[in-house]
mmCIF file of C-alpha atoms in Angstrom:
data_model
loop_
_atom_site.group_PDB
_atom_site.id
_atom_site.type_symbol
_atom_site.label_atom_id
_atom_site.label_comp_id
_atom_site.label_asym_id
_atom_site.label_seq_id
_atom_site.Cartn_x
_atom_site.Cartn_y
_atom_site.Cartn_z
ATOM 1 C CA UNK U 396 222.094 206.633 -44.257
ATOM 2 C CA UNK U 397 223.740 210.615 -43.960
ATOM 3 C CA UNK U 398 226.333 211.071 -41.713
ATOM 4 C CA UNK U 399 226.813 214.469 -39.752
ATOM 5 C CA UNK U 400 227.414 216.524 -42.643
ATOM 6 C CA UNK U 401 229.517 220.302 -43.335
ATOM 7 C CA UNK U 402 229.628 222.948 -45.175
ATOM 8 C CA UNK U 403 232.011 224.497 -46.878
ATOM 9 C CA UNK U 404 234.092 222.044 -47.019
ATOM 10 C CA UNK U 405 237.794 224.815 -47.096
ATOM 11 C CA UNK U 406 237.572 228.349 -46.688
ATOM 12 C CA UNK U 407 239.959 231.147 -46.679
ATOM 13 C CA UNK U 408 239.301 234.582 -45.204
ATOM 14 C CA UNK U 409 241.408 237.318 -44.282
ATOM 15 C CA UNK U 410 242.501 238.652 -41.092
ATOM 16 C CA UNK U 411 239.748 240.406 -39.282
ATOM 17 C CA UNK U 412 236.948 239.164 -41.309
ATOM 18 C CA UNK U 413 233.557 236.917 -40.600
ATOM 19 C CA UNK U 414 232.757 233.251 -41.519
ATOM 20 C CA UNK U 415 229.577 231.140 -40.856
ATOM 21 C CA UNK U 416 230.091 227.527 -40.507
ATOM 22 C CA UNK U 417 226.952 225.090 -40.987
ATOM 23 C CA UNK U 418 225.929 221.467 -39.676
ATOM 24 C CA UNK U 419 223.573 219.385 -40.313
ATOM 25 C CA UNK U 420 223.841 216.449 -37.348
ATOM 26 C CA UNK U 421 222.439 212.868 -38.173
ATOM 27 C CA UNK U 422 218.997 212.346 -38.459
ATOM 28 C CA UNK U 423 216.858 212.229 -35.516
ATOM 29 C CA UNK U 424 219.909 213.665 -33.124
ATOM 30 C CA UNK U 425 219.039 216.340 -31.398
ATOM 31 C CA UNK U 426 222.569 217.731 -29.961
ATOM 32 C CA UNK U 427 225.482 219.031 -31.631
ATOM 33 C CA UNK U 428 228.980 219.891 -30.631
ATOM 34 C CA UNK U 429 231.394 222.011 -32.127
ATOM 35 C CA UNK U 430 235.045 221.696 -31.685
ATOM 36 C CA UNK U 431 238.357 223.351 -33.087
ATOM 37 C CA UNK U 432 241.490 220.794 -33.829
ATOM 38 C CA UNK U 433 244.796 222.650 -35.160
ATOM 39 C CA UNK U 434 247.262 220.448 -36.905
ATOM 40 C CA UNK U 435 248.812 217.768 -34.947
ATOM 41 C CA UNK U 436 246.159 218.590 -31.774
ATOM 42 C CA UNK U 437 243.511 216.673 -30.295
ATOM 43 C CA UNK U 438 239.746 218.390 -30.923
ATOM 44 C CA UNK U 439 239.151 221.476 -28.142
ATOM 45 C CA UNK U 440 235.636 221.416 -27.157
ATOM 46 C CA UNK U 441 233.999 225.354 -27.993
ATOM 47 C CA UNK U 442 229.991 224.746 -27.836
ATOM 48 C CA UNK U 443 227.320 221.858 -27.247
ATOM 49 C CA UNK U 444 223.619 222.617 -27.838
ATOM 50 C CA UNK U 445 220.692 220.994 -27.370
ATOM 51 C CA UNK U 446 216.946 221.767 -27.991
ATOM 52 C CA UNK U 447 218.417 225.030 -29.222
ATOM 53 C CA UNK U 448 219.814 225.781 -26.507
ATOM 54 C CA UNK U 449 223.462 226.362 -25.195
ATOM 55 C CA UNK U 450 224.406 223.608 -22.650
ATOM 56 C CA UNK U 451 228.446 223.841 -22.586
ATOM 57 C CA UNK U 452 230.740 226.215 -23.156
ATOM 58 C CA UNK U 453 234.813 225.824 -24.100
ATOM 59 C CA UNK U 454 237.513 228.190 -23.081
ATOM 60 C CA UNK U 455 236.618 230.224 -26.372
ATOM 61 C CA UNK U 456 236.610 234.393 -26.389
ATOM 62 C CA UNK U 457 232.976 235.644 -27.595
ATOM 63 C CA UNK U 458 234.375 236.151 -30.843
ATOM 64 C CA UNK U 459 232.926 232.446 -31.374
ATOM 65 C CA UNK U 460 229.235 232.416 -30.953
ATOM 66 C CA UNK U 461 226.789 229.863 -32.476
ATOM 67 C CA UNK U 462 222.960 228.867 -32.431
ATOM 68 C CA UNK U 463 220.935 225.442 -33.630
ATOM 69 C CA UNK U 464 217.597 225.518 -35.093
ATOM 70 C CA UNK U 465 214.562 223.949 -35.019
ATOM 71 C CA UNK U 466 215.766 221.478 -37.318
ATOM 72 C CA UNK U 467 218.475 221.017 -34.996
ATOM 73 C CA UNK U 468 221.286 221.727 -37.661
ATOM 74 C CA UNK U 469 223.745 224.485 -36.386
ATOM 75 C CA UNK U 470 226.128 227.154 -36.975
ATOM 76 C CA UNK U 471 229.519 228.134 -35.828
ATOM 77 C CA UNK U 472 230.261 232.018 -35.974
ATOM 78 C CA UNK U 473 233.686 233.574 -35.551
ATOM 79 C CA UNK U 474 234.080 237.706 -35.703
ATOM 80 C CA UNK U 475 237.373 239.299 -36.104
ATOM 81 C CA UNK U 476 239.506 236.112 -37.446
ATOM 82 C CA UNK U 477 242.544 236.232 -36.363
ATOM 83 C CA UNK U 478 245.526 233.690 -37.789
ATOM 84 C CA UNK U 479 245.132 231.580 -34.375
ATOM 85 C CA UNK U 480 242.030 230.200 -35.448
ATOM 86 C CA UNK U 481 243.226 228.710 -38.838
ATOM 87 C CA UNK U 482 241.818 225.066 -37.989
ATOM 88 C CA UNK U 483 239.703 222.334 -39.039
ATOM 89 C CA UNK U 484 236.030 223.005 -37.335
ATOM 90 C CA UNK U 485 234.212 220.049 -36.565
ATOM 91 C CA UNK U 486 231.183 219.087 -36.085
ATOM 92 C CA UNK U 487 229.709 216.076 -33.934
ATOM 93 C CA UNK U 488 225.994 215.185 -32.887
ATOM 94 C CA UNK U 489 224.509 212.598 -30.945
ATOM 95 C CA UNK U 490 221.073 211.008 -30.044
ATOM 96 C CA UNK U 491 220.065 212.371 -26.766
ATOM 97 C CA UNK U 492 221.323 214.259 -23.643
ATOM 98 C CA UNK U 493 220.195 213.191 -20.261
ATOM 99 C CA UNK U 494 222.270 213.464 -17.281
ATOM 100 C CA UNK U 495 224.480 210.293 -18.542
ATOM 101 C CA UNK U 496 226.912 210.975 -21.559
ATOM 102 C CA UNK U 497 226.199 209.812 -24.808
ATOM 103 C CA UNK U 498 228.427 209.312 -28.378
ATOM 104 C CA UNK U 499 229.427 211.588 -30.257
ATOM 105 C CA UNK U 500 229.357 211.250 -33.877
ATOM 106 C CA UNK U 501 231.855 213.575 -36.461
ATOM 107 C CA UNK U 502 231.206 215.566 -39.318
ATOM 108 C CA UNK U 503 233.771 215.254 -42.083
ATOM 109 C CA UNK U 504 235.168 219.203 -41.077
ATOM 110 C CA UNK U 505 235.755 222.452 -42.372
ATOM 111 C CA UNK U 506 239.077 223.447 -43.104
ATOM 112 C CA UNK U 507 239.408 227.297 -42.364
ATOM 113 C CA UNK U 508 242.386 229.288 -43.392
ATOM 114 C CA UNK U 509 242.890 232.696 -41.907
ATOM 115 C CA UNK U 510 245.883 234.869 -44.316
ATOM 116 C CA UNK S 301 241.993 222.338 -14.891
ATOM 117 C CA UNK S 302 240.598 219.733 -16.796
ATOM 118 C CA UNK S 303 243.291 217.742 -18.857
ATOM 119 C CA UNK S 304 243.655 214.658 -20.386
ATOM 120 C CA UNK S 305 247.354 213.096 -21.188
ATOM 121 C CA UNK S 306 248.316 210.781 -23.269
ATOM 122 C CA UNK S 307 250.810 208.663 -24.055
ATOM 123 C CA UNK S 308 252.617 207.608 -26.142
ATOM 124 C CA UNK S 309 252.508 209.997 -28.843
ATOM 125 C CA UNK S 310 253.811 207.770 -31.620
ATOM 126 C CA UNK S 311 254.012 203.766 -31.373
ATOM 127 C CA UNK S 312 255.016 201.879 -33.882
ATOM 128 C CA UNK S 313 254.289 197.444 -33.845
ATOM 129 C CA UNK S 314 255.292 195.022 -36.236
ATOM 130 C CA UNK S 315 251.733 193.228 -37.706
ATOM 131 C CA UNK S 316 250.411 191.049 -35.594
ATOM 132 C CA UNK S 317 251.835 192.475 -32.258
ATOM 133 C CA UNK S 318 249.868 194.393 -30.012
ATOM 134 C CA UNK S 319 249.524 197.927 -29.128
ATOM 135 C CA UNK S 320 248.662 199.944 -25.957
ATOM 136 C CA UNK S 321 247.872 203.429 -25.673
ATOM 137 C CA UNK S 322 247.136 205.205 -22.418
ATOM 138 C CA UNK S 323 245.719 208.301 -21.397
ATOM 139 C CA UNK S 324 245.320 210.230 -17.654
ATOM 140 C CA UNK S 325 242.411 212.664 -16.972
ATOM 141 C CA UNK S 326 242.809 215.480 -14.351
ATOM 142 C CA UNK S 327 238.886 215.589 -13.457
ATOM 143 C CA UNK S 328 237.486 213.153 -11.322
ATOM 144 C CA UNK S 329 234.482 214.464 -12.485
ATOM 145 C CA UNK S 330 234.622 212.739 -16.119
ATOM 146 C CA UNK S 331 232.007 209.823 -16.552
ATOM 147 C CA UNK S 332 232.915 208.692 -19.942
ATOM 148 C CA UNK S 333 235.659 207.600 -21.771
ATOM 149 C CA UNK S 334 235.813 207.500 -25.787
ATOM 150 C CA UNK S 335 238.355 206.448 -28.164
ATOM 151 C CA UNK S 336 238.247 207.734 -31.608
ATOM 152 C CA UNK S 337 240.751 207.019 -34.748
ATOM 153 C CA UNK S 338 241.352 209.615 -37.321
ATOM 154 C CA UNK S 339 243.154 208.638 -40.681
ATOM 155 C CA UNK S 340 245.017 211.892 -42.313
ATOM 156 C CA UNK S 341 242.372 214.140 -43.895
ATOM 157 C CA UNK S 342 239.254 212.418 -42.868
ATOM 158 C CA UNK S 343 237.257 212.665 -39.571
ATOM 159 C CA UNK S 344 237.602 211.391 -36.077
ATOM 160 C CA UNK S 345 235.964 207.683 -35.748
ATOM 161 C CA UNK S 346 234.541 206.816 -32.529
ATOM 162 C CA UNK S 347 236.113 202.974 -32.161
ATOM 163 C CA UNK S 348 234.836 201.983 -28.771
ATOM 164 C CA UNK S 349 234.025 203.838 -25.438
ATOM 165 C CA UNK S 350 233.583 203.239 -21.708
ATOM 166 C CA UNK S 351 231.219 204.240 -18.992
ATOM 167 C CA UNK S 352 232.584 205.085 -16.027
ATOM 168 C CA UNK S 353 230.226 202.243 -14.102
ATOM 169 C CA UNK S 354 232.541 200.074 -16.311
ATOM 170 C CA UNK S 355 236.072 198.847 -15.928
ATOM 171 C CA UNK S 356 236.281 197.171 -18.955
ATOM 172 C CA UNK S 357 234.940 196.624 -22.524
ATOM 173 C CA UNK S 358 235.990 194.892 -25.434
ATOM 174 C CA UNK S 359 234.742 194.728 -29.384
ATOM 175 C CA UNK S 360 236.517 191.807 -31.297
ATOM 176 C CA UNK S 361 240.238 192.889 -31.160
ATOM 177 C CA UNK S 362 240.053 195.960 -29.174
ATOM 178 C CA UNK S 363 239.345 196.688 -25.419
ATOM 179 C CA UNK S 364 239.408 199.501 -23.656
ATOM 180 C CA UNK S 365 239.699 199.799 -19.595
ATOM 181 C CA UNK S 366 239.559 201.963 -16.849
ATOM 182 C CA UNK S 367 240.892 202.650 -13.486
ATOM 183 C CA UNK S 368 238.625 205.266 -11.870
ATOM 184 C CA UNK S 369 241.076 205.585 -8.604
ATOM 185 C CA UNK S 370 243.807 206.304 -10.501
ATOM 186 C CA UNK S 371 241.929 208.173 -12.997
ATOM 187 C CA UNK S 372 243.640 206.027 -16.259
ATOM 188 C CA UNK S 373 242.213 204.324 -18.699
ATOM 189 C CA UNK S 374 244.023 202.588 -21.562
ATOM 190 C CA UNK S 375 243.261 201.083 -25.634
ATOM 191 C CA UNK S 376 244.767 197.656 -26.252
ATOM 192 C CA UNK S 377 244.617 196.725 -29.968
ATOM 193 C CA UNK S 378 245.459 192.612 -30.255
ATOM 194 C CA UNK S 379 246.551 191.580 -33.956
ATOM 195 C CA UNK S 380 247.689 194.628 -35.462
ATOM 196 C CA UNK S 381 246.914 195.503 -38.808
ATOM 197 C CA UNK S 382 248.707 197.677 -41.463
ATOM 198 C CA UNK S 383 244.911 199.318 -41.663
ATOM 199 C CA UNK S 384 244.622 200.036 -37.830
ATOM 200 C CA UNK S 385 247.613 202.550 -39.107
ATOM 201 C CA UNK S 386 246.042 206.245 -37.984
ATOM 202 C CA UNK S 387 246.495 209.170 -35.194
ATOM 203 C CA UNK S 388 244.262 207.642 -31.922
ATOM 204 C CA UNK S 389 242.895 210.038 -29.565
ATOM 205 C CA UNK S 390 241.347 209.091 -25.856
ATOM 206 C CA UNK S 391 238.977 211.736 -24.834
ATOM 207 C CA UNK S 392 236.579 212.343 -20.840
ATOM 208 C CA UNK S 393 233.583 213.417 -21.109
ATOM 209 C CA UNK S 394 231.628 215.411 -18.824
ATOM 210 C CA UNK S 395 227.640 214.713 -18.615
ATOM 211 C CA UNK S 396 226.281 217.934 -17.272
ATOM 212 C CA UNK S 397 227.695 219.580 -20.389
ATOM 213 C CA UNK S 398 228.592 217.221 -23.173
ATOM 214 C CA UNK S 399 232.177 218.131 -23.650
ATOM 215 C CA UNK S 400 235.008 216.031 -24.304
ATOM 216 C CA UNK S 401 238.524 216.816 -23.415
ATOM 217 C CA UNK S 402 240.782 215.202 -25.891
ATOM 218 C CA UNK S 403 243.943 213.780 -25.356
ATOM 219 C CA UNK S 404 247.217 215.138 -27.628
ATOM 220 C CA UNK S 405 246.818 211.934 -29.978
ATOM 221 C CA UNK S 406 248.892 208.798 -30.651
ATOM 222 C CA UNK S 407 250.286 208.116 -34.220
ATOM 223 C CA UNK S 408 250.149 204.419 -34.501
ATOM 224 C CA UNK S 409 251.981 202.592 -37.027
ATOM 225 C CA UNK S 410 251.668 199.101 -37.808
ATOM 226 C CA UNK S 411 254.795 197.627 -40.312
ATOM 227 C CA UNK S 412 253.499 194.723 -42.431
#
């Protein structure tokens, strides 16, 4: 039985550069959530999708852009890194979205490091 | 704006004692209430969680309630164990969009 899963599991990129960060949510979920959590802070919500489609947006500048596919695995985009957004990326799906919430299941993270 | 606080942010309980962490939301708004554990380097669990039609919930020896009016809502652990040792974060959720607003975290430590 897979779990949400991540890839890469660490990076490091320099200042000013691009990364891609991929999920693959649990079988037969159909949403997936991305959040940022720096060291010693609680997750900050940056993007939920569903069907493919963007349904919530965190307080995130449009450096961080992302997209899910028809498989309904996603990715996280970030342009222009700056050393702010060193953090572990997570990744969390869940079954369904109708107008009631719904758990949220984590991905074991990717831990980015920005020199 | 939306916030969630949360308090305390460490606790430490001699085995067997109970623990109580609780956390404040800003937006009355929020319709769901999940706890999650994280142990140092591995993910955040989801433990229990709470609708907001709900005022209280338990699974064997934790509960969880809520107090819509005052917008609080609290994790009791009975019968601490060394194992339940890990940072605990209380989150509100927000159905229209999915998101959860996470409290700061609560470093629990349970002495044998």
């Amino acid at each position: 039985d897979a779990g949400v899963t991540q890839s890469p599991t660490h990076l490091i990129k320099t200042r000013g550069q691009h990364v891609t960060l991929r999920c693959s949510p649990i079988s037969g979920h159909k949403s997936v959530s991305w959040y940022q959590q720096v060291l010693g802070q609680g997750p900050q919500f940056i993007f939920q999708y569903y069907e493919k489609e963007e349904r919530g947006r965190g307080n995130f500048p449009d450096r961080f852009s992302a997209r899910q596919f028809p498989n309904y695995s996603s990715e996280l985009n970030v342009n222009a890194l700056l050393l702010g957004d060193s953090a572990l990326y997570l990744c969390a799906s869940s079954s369904a979205f109708v107008w009631y919430v719904y758990e949220q299941y984590f991905g074991p993270g990717t831990r980015l490091t920005v020199t | 704006g939306e916030n969630v606080e949360q308090h305390p942010s460490t606790l430490s309980v001699q085995e067997g004692d109970s623990a109580v962490i609780k956390c404040t939301y800003s937006d009355s708004a929020s319709n769901y209430f999940p706890w999650y554990k994280q142990e140092l380097g591995k993910r955040p669990q989801l433990i229990i969680d709470i609708r907001s039609n709900v005022g209280e919930k338990k699974d064997q020896r934790i509960a969880v309630t809520l107090n819509k009016t005052a917008k609080h809502f609290s994790l009791h652990i009975t019968e601490t164990q060394p194992e339940d040792s890990a940072v605990y974060f209380c989150a509100a959720g927000f159905s229209n969009t999915g998101k959860l607003i996470f409290g700061q975290g609560t470093t629990l430590q349970v002495k044998p």
